[in-house]
Coordinates of C-alpha atoms in Angstrom, one line a residue:
M1005 CA -77.1 34.9 -4.1
A1006 CA -75.4 32.6 -1.6
N1007 CA -75.1 35.3 1.1
E1008 CA -78.8 36.2 1.2
G1009 CA -79.6 33.8 4.1
E1010 CA -76.5 34.6 6.1
D1011 CA -76.8 36.9 9.1
H1012 CA -74.0 39.4 8.7
A1013 CA -74.4 40.6 12.3
I1014 CA -73.4 37.2 13.6
V1015 CA -70.3 37.0 11.3
A1016 CA -69.3 40.5 12.4
D1017 CA -69.7 39.6 16.1
E1018 CA -67.6 36.5 15.7
E1019 CA -64.8 38.4 13.9
A1020 CA -64.8 41.5 16.1
P1021 CA -63.0 39.9 19.1
K1022 CA -60.2 38.7 16.9
E1023 CA -59.8 42.1 15.3
F1024 CA -59.8 43.9 18.6
A1025 CA -57.3 41.4 20.0
L1026 CA -55.1 42.1 16.9
M1027 CA -55.5 45.8 17.4
A1028 CA -54.6 45.6 21.1
N1029 CA -51.6 43.4 20.4
T1030 CA -50.4 45.7 17.6
S1031 CA -51.0 48.7 19.8
T1032 CA -49.0 47.2 22.7
K1033 CA -46.1 46.2 20.3
S1034 CA -46.2 49.7 18.8
K1035 CA -45.9 51.3 22.2
E1036 CA -43.1 49.0 23.2
C1037 CA -41.3 49.8 19.9
I1038 CA -41.8 53.5 20.4
E1039 CA -40.5 53.4 24.0
T1040 CA -37.4 51.4 22.8
L1041 CA -36.7 53.8 20.0
S1042 CA -37.2 56.8 22.3
K1043 CA -34.6 55.4 24.8
K1044 CA -32.2 54.8 21.9
L1045 CA -32.8 58.3 20.6
E1046 CA -32.0 59.8 24.0
T1047 CA -28.8 57.7 24.3
L1048 CA -27.7 58.8 20.8
K1049 CA -28.5 62.5 21.7
L1050 CA -26.2 62.2 24.8
E1051 CA -23.5 60.6 22.7
K1052 CA -23.8 63.3 20.1
D1053 CA -23.6 66.0 22.7
G1054 CA -20.4 64.4 24.0
L1055 CA -18.9 64.1 20.6
D1056 CA -19.9 67.7 19.8
G1057 CA -18.0 68.9 22.9
K1058 CA -14.9 66.8 21.9
L1059 CA -15.1 68.2 18.3
A1060 CA -15.3 71.8 19.6
G1061 CA -12.3 71.2 21.8
L1062 CA -10.3 69.7 18.9
L1063 CA -11.3 72.6 16.6
I1064 CA -10.0 75.1 19.2
A1065 CA -6.8 73.1 19.7
S1066 CA -6.3 73.0 15.9
K1067 CA -6.8 76.7 15.6
D1068 CA -4.4 77.4 18.5
L1069 CA -1.8 75.2 16.7
D1070 CA -2.3 77.0 13.5
N1071 CA -1.8 80.3 15.2
L1072 CA 1.3 79.0 16.9
I1073 CA 2.8 77.8 13.6
K1074 CA 2.0 81.1 11.9
S1075 CA 3.6 83.1 14.7
Q1076 CA 6.8 80.9 14.5
R1077 CA 7.0 81.3 10.8
S1078 CA 6.5 85.0 10.9
E1079 CA 9.2 85.4 13.7
K1080 CA 11.7 83.5 11.6
N1081 CA 10.9 85.7 8.6
K1082 CA 11.2 88.9 10.6
E1083 CA 14.5 87.8 12.1
G1084 CA 15.9 86.8 8.7
L1085 CA 17.2 83.5 10.1
R1086 CA 19.1 81.5 7.5
Y1087 CA 21.7 78.8 7.6
T1088 CA 25.0 80.4 7.4
A1089 CA 28.5 79.1 7.4
V1090 CA 29.9 79.8 10.9
P1091 CA 33.5 78.9 11.4
P1092 CA 34.2 76.7 14.5
P1093 CA 35.7 78.6 17.5
T1094 CA 39.4 78.6 17.7
A1095 CA 40.9 76.4 20.4

């Protein structure tokens, strides 16, 4: 075999620094990426909380308007208001 005379310990020692450098570089980039994504996540959570508050306010306002419309309709029905022909006042 061609590899019989080759010392694998030397080959491993030569490749190890490259691999550790790649691992360290990858680890640093991963940490930076995680930090960036964590910051973006916090920003999005704050924006979501703000939008949830606005949505809750709009839902309450919509419910209040629905109640107002229902009360106006029911009052008209109770009073029996209709368009009737009313003669103009005499001068």
